[in-house]
Structure formats: structure tokens, C-alpha cells
mmCIF file of C-alpha atoms and ligand atoms in Angstrom:
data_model
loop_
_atom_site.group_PDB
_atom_site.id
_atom_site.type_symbol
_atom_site.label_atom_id
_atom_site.label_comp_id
_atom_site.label_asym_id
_atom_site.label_seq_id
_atom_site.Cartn_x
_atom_site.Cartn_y
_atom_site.Cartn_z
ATOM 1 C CA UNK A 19 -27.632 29.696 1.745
ATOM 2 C CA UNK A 20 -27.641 27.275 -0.923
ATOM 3 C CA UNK A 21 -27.026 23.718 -0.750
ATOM 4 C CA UNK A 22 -24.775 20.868 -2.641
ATOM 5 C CA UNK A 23 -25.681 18.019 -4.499
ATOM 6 C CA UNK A 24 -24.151 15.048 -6.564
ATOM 7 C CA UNK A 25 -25.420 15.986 -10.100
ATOM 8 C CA UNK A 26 -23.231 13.643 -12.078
ATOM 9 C CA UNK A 27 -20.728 10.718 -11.399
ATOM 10 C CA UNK A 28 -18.145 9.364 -13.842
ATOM 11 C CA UNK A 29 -15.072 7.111 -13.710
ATOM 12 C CA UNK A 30 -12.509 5.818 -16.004
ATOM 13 C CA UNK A 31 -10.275 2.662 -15.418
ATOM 14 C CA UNK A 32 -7.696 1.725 -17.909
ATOM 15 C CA UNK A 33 -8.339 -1.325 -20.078
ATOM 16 C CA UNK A 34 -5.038 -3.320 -19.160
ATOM 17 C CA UNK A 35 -6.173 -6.165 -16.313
ATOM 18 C CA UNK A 36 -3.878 -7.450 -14.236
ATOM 19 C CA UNK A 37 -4.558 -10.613 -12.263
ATOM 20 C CA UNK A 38 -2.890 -12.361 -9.089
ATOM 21 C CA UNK A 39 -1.855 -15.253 -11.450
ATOM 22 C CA UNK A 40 -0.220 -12.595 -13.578
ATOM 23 C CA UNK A 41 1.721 -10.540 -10.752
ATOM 24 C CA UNK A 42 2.595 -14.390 -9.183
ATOM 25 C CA UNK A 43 4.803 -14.562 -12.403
ATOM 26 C CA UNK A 44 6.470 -11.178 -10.926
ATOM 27 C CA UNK A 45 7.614 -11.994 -7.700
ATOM 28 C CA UNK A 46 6.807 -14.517 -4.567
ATOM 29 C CA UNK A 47 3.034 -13.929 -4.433
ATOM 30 C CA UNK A 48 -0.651 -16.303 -5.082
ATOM 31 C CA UNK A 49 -3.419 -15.708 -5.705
ATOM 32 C CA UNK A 50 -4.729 -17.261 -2.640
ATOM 33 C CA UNK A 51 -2.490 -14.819 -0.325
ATOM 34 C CA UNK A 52 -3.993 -12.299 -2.293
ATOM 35 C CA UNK A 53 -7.271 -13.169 -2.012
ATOM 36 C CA UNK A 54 -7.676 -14.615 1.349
ATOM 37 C CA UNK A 55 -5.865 -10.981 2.808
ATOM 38 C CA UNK A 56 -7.542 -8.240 0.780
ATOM 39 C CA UNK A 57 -10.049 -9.374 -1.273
ATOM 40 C CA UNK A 58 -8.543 -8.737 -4.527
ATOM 41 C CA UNK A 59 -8.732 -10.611 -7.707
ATOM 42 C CA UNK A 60 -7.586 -8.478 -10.186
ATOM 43 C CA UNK A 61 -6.742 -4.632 -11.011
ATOM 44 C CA UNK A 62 -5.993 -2.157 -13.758
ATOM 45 C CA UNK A 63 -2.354 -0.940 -14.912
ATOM 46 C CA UNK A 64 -2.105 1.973 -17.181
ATOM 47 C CA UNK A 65 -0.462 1.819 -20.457
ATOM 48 C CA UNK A 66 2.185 4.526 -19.982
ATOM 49 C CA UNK A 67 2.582 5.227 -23.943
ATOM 50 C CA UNK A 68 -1.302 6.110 -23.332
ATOM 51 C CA UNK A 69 -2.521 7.367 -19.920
ATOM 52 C CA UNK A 70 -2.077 10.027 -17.680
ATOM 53 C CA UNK A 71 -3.872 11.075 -14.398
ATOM 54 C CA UNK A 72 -5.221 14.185 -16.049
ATOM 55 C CA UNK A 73 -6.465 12.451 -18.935
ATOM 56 C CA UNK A 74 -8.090 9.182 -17.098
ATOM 57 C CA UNK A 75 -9.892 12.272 -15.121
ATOM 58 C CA UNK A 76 -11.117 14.090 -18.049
ATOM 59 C CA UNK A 77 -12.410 10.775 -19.702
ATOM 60 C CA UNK A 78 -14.357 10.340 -16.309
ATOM 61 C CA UNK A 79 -15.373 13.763 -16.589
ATOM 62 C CA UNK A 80 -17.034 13.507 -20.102
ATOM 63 C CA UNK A 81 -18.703 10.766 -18.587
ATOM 64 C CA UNK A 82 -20.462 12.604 -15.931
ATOM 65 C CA UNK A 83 -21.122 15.351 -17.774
ATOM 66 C CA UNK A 84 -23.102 13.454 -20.673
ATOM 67 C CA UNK A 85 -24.657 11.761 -17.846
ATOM 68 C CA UNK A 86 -25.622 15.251 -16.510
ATOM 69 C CA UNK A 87 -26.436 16.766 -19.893
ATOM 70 C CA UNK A 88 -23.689 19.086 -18.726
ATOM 71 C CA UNK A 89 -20.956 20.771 -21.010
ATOM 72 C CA UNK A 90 -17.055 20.916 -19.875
ATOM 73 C CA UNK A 91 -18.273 25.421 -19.823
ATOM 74 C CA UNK A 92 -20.088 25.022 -17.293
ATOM 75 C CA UNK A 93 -17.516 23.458 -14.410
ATOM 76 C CA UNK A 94 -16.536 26.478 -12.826
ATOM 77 C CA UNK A 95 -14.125 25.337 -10.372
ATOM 78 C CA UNK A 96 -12.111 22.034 -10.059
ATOM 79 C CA UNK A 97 -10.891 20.374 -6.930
ATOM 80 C CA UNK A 98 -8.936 17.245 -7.723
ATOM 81 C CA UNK A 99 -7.337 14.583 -5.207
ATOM 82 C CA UNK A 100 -4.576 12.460 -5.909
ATOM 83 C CA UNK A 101 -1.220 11.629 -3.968
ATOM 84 C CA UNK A 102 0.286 10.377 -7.759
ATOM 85 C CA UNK A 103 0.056 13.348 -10.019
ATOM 86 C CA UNK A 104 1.255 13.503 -13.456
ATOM 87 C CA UNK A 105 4.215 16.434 -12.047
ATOM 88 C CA UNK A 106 5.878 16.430 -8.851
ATOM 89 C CA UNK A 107 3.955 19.865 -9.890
ATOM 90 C CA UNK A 108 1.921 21.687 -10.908
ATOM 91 C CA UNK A 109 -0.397 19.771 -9.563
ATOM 92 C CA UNK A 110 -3.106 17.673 -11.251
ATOM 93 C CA UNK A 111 -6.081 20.269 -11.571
ATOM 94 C CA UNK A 112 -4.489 22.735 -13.858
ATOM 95 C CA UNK A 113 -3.697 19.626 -16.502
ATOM 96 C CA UNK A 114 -7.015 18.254 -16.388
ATOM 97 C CA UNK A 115 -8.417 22.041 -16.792
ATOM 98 C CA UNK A 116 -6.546 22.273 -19.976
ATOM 99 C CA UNK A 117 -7.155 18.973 -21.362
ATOM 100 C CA UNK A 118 -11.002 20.129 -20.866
ATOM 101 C CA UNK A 119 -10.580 23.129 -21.899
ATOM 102 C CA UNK A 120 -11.277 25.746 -19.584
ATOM 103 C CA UNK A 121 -8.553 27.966 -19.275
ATOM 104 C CA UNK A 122 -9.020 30.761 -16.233
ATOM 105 C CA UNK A 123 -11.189 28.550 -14.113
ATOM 106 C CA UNK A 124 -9.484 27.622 -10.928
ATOM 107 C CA UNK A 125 -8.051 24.341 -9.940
ATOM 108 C CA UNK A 126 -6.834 23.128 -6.523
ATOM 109 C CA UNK A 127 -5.110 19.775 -6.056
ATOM 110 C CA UNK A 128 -5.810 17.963 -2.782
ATOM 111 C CA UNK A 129 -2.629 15.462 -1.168
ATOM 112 C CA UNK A 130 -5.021 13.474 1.675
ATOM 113 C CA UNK A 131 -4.362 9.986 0.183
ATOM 114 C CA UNK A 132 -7.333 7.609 0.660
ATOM 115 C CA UNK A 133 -9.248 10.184 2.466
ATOM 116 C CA UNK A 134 -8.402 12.912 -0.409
ATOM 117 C CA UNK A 135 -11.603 12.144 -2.586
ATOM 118 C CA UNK A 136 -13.875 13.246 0.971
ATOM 119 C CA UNK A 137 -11.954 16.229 1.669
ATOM 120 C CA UNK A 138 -12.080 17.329 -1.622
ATOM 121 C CA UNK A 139 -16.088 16.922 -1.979
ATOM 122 C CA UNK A 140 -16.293 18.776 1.668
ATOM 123 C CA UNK A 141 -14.329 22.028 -0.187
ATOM 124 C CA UNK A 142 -16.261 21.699 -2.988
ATOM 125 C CA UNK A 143 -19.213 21.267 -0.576
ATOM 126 C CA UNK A 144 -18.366 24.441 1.602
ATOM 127 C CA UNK A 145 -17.770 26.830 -1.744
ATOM 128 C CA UNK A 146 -21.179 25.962 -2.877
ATOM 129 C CA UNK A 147 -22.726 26.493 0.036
ATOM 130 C CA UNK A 148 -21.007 30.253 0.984
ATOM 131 C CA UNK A 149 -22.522 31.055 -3.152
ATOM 132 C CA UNK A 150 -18.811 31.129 -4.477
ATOM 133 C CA UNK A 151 -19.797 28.303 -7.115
ATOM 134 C CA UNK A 152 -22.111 26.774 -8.549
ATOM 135 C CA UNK A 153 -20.724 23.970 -10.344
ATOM 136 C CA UNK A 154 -18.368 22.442 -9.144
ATOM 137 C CA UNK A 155 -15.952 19.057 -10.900
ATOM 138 C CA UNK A 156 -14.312 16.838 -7.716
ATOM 139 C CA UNK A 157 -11.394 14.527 -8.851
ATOM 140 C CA UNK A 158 -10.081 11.324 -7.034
ATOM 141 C CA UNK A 159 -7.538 9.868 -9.437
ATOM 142 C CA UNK A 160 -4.213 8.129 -9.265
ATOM 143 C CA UNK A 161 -1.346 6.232 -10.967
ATOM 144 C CA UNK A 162 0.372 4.236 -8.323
ATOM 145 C CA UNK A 163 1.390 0.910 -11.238
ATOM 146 C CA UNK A 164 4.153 2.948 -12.359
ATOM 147 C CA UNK A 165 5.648 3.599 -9.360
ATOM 148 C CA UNK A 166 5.200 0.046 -7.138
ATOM 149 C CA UNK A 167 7.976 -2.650 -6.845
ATOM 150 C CA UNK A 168 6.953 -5.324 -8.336
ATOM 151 C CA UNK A 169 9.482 -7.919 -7.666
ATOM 152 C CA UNK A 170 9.084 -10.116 -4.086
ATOM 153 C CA UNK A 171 11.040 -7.187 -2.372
ATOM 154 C CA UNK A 172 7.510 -5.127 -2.822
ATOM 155 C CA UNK A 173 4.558 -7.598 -2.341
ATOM 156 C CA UNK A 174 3.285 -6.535 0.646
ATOM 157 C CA UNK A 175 1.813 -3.209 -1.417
ATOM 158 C CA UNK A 176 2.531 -4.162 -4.963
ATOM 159 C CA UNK A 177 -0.535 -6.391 -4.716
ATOM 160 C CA UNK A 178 -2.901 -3.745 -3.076
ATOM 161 C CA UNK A 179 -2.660 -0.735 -5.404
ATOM 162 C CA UNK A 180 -3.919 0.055 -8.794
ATOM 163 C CA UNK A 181 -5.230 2.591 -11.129
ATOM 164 C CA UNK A 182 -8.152 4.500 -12.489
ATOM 165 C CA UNK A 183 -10.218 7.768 -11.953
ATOM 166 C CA UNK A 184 -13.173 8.653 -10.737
ATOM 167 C CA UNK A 185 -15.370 12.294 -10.955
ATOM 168 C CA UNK A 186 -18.260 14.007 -9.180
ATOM 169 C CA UNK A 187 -19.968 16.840 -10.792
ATOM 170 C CA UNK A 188 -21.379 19.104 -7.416
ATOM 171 C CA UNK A 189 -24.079 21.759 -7.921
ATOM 172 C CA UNK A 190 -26.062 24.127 -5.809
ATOM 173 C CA UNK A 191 -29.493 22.973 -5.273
ATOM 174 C CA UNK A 192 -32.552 24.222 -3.068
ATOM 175 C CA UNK A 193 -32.663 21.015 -0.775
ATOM 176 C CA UNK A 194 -29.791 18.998 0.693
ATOM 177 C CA UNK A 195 -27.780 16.614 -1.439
ATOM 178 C CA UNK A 196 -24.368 17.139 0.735
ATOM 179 C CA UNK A 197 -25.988 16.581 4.675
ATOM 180 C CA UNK A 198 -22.811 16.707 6.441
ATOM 181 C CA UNK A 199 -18.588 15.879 5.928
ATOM 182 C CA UNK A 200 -16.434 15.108 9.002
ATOM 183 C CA UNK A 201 -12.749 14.994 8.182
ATOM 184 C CA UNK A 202 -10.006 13.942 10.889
ATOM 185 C CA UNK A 203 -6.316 13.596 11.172
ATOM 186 C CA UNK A 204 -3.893 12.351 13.268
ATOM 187 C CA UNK A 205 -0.387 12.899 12.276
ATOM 188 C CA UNK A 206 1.538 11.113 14.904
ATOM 189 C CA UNK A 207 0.889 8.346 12.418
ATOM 190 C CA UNK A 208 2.889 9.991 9.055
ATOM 191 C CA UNK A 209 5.701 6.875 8.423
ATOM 192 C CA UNK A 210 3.089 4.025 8.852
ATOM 193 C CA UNK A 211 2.212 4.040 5.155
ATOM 194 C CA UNK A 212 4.225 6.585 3.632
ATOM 195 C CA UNK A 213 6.488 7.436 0.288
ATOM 196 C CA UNK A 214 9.174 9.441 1.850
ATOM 197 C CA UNK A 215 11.026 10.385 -1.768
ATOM 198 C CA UNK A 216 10.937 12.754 -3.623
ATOM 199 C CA UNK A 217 11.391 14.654 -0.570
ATOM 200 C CA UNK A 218 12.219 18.175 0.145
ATOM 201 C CA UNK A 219 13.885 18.191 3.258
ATOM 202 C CA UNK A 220 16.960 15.993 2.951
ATOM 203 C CA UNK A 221 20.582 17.025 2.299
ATOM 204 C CA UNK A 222 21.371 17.081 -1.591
ATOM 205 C CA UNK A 223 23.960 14.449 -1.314
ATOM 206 C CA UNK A 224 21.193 11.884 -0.318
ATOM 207 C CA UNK A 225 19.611 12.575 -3.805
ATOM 208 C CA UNK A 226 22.143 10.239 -5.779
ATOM 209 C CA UNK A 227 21.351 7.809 -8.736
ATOM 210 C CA UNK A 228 21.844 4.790 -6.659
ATOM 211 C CA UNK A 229 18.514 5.795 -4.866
ATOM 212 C CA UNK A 230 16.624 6.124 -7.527
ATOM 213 C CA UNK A 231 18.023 2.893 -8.783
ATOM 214 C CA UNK A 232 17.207 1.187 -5.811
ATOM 215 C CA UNK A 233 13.636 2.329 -5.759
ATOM 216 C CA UNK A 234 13.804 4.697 -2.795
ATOM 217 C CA UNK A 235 12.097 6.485 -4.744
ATOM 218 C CA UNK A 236 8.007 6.508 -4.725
ATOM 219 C CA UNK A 237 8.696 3.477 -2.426
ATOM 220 C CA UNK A 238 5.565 3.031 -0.333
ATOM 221 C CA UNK A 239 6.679 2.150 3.232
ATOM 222 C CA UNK A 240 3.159 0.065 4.877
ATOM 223 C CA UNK A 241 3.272 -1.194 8.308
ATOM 224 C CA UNK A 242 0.104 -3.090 7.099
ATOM 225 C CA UNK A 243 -1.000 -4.246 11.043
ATOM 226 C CA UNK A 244 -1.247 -0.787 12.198
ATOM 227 C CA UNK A 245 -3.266 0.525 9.104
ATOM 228 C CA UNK A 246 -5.729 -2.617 9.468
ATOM 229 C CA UNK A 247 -6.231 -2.073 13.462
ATOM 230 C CA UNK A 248 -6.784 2.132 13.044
ATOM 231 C CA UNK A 249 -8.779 1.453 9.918
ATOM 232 C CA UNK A 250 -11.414 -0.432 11.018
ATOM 233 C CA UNK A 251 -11.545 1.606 14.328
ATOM 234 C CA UNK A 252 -11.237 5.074 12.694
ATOM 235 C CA UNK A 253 -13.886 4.255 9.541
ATOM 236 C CA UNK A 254 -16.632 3.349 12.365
ATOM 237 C CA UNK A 255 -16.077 6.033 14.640
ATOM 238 C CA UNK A 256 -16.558 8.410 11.013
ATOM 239 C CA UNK A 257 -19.495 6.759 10.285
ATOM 240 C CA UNK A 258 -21.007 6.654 13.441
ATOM 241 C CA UNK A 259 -20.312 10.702 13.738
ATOM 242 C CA UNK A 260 -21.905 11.224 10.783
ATOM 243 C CA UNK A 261 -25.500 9.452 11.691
ATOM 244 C CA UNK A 262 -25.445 11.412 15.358
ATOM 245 C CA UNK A 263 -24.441 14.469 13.567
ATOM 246 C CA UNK A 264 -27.913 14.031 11.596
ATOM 247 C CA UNK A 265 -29.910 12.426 14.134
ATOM 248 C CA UNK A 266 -29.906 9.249 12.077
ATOM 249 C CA UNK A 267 -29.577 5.720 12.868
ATOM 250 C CA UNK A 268 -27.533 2.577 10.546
ATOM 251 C CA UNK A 269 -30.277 1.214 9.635
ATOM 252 C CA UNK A 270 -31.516 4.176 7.970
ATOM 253 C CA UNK A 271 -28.214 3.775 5.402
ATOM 254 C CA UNK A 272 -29.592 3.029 1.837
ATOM 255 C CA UNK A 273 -25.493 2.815 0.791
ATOM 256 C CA UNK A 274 -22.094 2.442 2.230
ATOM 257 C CA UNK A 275 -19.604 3.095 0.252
ATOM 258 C CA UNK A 276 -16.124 2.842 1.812
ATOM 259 C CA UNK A 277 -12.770 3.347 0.736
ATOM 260 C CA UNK A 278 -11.805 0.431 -0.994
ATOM 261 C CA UNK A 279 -9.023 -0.140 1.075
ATOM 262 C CA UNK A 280 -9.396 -4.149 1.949
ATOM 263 C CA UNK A 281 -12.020 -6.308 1.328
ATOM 264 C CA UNK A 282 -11.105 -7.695 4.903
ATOM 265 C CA UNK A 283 -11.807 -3.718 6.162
ATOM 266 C CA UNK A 284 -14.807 -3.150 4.215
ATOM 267 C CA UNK A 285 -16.555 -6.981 5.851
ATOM 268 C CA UNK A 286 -15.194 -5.725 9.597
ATOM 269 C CA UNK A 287 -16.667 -2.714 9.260
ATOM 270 C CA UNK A 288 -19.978 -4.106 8.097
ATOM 271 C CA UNK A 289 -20.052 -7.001 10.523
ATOM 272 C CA UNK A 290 -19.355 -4.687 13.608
ATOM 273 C CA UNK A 291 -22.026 -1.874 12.111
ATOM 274 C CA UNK A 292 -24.186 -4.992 11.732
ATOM 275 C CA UNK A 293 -24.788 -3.518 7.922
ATOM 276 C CA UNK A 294 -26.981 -5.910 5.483
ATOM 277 C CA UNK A 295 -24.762 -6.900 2.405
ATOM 278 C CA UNK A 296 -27.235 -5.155 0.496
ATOM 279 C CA UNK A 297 -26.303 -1.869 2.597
ATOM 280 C CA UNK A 298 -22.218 -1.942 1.799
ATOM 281 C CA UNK A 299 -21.026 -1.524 -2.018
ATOM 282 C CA UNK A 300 -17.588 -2.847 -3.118
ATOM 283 C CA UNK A 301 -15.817 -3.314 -6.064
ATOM 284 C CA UNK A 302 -12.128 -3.435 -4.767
ATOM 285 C CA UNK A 303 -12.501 -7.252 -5.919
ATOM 286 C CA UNK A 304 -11.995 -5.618 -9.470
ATOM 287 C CA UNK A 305 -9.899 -2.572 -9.021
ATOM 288 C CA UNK A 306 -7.891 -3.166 -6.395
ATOM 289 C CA UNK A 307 -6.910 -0.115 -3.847
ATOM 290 C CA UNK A 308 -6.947 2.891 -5.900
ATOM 291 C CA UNK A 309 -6.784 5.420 -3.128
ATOM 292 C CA UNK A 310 -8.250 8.868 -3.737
ATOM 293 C CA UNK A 311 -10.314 7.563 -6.738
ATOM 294 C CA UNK A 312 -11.681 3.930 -5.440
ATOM 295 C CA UNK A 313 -15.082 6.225 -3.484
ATOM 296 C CA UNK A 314 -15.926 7.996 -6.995
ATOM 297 C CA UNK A 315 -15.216 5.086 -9.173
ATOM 298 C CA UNK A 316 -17.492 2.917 -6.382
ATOM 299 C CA UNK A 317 -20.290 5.570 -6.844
ATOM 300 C CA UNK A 318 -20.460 5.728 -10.248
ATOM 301 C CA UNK A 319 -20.597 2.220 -10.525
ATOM 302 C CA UNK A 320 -23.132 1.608 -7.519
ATOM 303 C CA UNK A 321 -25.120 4.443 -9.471
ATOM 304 C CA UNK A 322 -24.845 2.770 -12.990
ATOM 305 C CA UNK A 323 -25.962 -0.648 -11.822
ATOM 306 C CA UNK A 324 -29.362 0.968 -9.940
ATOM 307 C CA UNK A 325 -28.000 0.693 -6.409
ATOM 308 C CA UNK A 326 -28.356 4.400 -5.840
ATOM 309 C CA UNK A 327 -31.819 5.919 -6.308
ATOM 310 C CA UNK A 328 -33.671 9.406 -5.435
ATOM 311 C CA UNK A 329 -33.976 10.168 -1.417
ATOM 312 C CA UNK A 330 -31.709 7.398 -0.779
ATOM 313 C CA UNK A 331 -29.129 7.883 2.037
ATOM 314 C CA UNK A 332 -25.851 7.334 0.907
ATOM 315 C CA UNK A 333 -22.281 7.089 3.375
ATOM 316 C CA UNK A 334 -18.911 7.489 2.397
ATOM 317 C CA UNK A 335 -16.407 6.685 5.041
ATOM 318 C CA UNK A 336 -12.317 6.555 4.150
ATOM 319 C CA UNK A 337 -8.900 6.425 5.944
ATOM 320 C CA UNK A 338 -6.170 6.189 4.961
ATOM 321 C CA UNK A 339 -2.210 7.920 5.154
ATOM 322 C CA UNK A 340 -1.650 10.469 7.519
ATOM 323 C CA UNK A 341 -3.440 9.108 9.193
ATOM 324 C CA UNK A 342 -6.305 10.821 7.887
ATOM 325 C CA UNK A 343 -10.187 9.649 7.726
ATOM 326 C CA UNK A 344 -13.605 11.078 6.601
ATOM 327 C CA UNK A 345 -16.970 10.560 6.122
ATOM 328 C CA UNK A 346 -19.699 12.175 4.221
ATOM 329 C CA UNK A 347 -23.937 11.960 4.748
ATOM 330 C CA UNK A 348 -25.551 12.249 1.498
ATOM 331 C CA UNK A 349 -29.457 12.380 0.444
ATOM 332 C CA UNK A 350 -29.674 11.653 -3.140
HETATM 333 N N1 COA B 414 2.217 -12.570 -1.079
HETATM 334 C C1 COA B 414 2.626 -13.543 -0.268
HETATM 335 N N2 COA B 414 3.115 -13.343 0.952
HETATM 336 C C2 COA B 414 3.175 -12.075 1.383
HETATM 337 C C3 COA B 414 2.750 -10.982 0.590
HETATM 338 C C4 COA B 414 2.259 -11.276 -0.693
HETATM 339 N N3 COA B 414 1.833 -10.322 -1.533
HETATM 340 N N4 COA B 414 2.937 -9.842 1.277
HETATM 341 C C5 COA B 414 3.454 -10.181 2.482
HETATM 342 N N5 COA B 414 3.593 -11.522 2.527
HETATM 343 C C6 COA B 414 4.096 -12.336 3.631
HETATM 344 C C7 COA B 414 4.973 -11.572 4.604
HETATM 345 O O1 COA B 414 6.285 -11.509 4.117
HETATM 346 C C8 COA B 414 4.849 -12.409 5.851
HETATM 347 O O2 COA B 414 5.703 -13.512 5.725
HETATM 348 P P1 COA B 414 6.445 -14.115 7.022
HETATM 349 O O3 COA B 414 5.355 -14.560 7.932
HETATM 350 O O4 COA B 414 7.254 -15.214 6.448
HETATM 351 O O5 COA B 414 7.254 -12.972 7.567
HETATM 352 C C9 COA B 414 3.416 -12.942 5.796
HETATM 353 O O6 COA B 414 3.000 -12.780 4.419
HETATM 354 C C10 COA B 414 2.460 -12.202 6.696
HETATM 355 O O7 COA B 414 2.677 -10.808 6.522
HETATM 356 P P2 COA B 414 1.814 -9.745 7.288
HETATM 357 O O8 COA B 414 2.230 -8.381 6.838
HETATM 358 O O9 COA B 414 1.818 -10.015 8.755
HETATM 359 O O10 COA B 414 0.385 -10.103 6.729
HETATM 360 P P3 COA B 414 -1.015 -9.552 7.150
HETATM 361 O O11 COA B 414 -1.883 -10.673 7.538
HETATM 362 O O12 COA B 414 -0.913 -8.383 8.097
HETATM 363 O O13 COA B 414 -1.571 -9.003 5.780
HETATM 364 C C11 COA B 414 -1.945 -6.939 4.647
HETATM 365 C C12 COA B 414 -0.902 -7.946 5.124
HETATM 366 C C13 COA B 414 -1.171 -5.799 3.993
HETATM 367 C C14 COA B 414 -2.851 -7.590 3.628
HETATM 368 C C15 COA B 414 -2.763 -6.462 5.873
HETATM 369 O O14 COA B 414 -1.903 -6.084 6.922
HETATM 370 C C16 COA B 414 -3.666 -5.344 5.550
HETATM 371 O O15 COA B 414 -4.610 -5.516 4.828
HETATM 372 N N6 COA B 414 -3.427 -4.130 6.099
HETATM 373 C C17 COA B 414 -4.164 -2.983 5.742
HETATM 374 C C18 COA B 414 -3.549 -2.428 4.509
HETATM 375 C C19 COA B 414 -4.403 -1.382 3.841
HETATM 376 O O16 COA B 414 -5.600 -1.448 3.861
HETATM 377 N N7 COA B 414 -3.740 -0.402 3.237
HETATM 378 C C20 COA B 414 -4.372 0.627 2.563
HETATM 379 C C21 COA B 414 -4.933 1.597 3.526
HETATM 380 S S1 COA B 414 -5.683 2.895 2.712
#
């Protein structure tokens, strides 16, 4: 049976920057609150006249792929996660297909929020290893700017989430790149960070202008205490599987890279792991949350600035909505 490995990585973030002295000119909100509670400084906002999930994705793709010395012909399959696609549907896969230009291939989209990006690399993972594929392009990439509340009414999340895209290119390979992906759930915990509309399963007469108008709509519900407390709980426990799973121990981590969910998260979990700083990567200081797409966009960074070399043992841990968390074991 073959194995999986990271060939490629890529991202894309769009150009517009938005600071905490900007969004404090939108609603009740400093930069200090900001700060001091997630870690952010700043994030990117899409310019709608120019960006789309599908085609931040394929930019991030084209970056991989000349990275790879790949060409878009030889992707064979494409799973892509993202909770904000470009449709309520089709989903995102099948646009980013055709804006590459590989018509026939399949495409699956992947709804597991912050955790989507690990899911999606364990698929990708599993149809390598069976022989199905052999190249495989993995997706994390959302829009969430468009659809936040940025007035005072919304700053618990408006200040959290932003945008960009981020790509793996997976291929089959004669020694482990993939070592192991753990993926949990738990969905007892659904409405504590949640968008409940567009829903399906409401009477018609709920779906009236005045919703939309009032932002029901896309509005993310956070009950930000419980998703900091099963976070930092939840990301160790999927770390800590992952190292018994391979008979490893922390120390022997070259990389963490974690969801970038908090900055406060990210610095618990490290602390508690008792992780060097040279041992955790984040970037969320720069990009905000960007849910499916902050792991790829993370790597591909890490990679690019020589913080991810050959035999190196790289984590990925996320949670996030569901609840749902992951972790992945990777020798590069
Ligand atoms: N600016 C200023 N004040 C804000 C604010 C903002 N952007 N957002 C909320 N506040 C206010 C609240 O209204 C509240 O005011 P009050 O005390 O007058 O009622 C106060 O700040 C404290 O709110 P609280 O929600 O208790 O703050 P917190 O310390 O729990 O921090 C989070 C809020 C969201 C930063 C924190 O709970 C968190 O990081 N949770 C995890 C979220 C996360 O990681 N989500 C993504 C998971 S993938």
C-alpha cells in the first residue's frame, strides 16, 4: 500500500488589511481588547468586486504547484474545506476545478469548520493510500468578512474572523509523509458557535426580509467561554493521541501548527504541552481566525520562511464548531 505525502503548499490572502484601529472606527471595540483576548493585530478582507473562495484557492493552488514543478493536469482529485462557499451550492470544489481547468476530475467539499482543513487531508490521505489517487489538491479556504456584523452588536466575532486560502498538494510516495490523522466530534455541542441561517429546516414563513435585514442571516452565534475551555482541553488530548498513536514523545515535535483559533489557545496549549516557542508556529497575529484555511496558510508560511525541513516532525491539531477536533502526525 502506498503512502501520502505533502508535496506542495500554497496560500493566498487578499491584499486589503484591516487593523483593530480600523474596525474601532466600526463599532465599540480597541485594539487593546483585541489584542490582550486573541492575539490579533490585524487581518485580511476581500475585495468583493475581486475575490471569490474558488479563486483565492486556485491562486494558492498555482502557488503550490510551481512550488512542486507540478501542472493544474496532474491534480486528479480535489477535496476542499470551507464552511463559507461561494454558493449555498454547489459546493466549492467544482468552482475551483473549473477555474483550474480540469473538467471530469472529482471534487468533494468538506463542512467541518476549523477542523475541516484535517479532515479533508485525512480523505485525501486514505484515497492515496487504498491506490485510488495519486495526486491529490486539499483546500481550506473561506470568506467569513462578507458575512460578519460589524457594528458593536457583532464584536465579540467580528474581530476574530478573516479571510484567505490555503492549499496542500498530497501525493503517493514509498515512505510515510502522512503518519497518522485522528478526527473527533461531539455534537451535543452544535449551537455553541454556530450560523443557524440559511437553514433548511424551518417553516417558510420564518424566511422573511426582515431577517435577512436584521442579519439573522450568516449570523455567527459564539458562546466564546465554552469554545476557549473545550479548546484548549480537546486540542491537547488530539495531540497527545497522535504521539501515543506513533510511539512518540513532545519533545520529538519539530512543528506545531495549530488552528489559529486564539493566540490565547495556541500559548495554553504550548505552556501546558511545555512546547519551546521554537516548537509552536503562529501567524493568527496577521490573519486573524480564518477557520478551515488558517493550518494551510500556517504551513505554507512556516515552510517558506525555513521552519519546516526534510525528516522533520510536523503536528497539526484543530477544533473548532461542532464541536469537532483533529490532529495529524506528519514526517516531512
Ligand atoms: N471589544 C470590546 N469589548 C468586547 C468585545 C470586543 N470586540 N467583544 C466582547 N466584548 C465585551 C463583552 O461585551 C463583555 O462586556 P461586559 O463585561 O460589559 O458584558 C466583555 O467584553 C467580556 O466578554 P467575554 O465574552 O466574557 O470575554 P472573554 O474574556 O471570554 O473573551 C473571547 C471573548 C471571544 C475573546 C474568548 O472567549 C475566546 O477567545 N473564546 C474562544 C473563541 C474562539 O477561539 N473561537 C474560534 C474557535 S475555532
Amino acid at each position: 500500500m502506498p503512502y501520502s505525502k505533502i508535496a506542495a503548499l500554497g496560500h493566498y490572502v487578499p491584499e486589503q488589511v484591516v487593523t483593530n484601529a480600523y474596525l474601532s472606527t466600526l463599532m465599540d471595540t480597541s485594539d487593546e481588547w483585541i489584542t490582550e483576548r486573541t492575539g490579533i493585530k490585524e487581518r485580511r478582507w476581500i475585495d468583493p468586486a475581486k475575490d471569490t473562495v474558488a479563486n483565492m484557492s486556485a491562486k494558492a493552488t498555482r502557488m503550490a504547484l510551481e512550488r512542486a514543478g507540478l501542472k493544474e493536469k496532474d491534480i486528479e482529485f480535489i477535496v476542499f474545506a470551507t464552511i463559507t462557499p461561494d454558493y449555498f451550492f454547489p459546493g466549492s470544489g467544482v468552482l475551483l476545478q473549473r477555474e483550474l481547468g480540469l473538467e471530469g476530475i472529482g471534487a468533494l467539499d468538506i463542512r467541518n469548520a476549523c477542523s475541516g482543513f484535517i479532515y479533508a487531508l485525512s480523505v485525501a490521505d486514505q484515497y492515496i493510500k487504498t491506490g485510488m489517487y495519486k495526486t491529490i489538491l486539499v483546500v481550506g479556504a473561506e470568506i467569513q468578512s462578507t458575512a460578519l456584523d460589524v457594528t458593536t452588536r457583532g464584536r465579540n466575532t467580528a474581530v476574530i474572523f478573516g479571510d484567505g486560502a490555503g492549499v496542500a498538494i498530497l501525493q503517493a510516495a514509498d515512505k510515510p509523509g502522512i503518519l497518522s490523522t485522528h478526527l473527533h466530534a461531539d455534537g451535543r455541542f452544535a449551537e455553541e458557535l454556530y450560523v443557524r441561517d440559511p437553514g433548511s429546516s424551518r417553516p417558510r414563513e420564518e424566511r422573511q426580509p426582515e431577517q435577512i435585514l436584521d442579519t439573522t442571516h450568516y449570523k455567527v452565534v459564539m458562546n466564546g467561554n465554552q469554545v476557549f475551555k473545550h479548546a484548549v482541553t480537546r486540542f491537547t488530548e488530539a495531540i497527545e493521541e497522535a504521539l501515543q498513536a506513533n510511539n512518540l514523545r513532545k519533545d520529538d515535535i519539530s512543528l506545531l501548527i495549530p488552528h489559529q483559533a486564539n493566540l490565547r489557545i495556541s500559548q495554553f496549549i504550548q505552556q501546558k504541552m511545555e512546547l519551546s516557542d521554537s516548537q509552536v508556529y503562529n501567524n493568527i497575529m496577521r490573519y486573524g481566525n480564518t477557520t478551515a484555511a488558517s493550518i494551510p496558510i500556517a504551513m505554507s508560511e512556516a515552510w517558506a520562511e525555513g521552519k519546516i525541513k526534510e525528516n522533520d516532525l510536523i503536528c497539526l491539531a484543530a477544533f473548532g464548531s461542532g464541536f469537532t477536533w483533529a490532529s495529524a502526525l506528519l514526517r516531512w
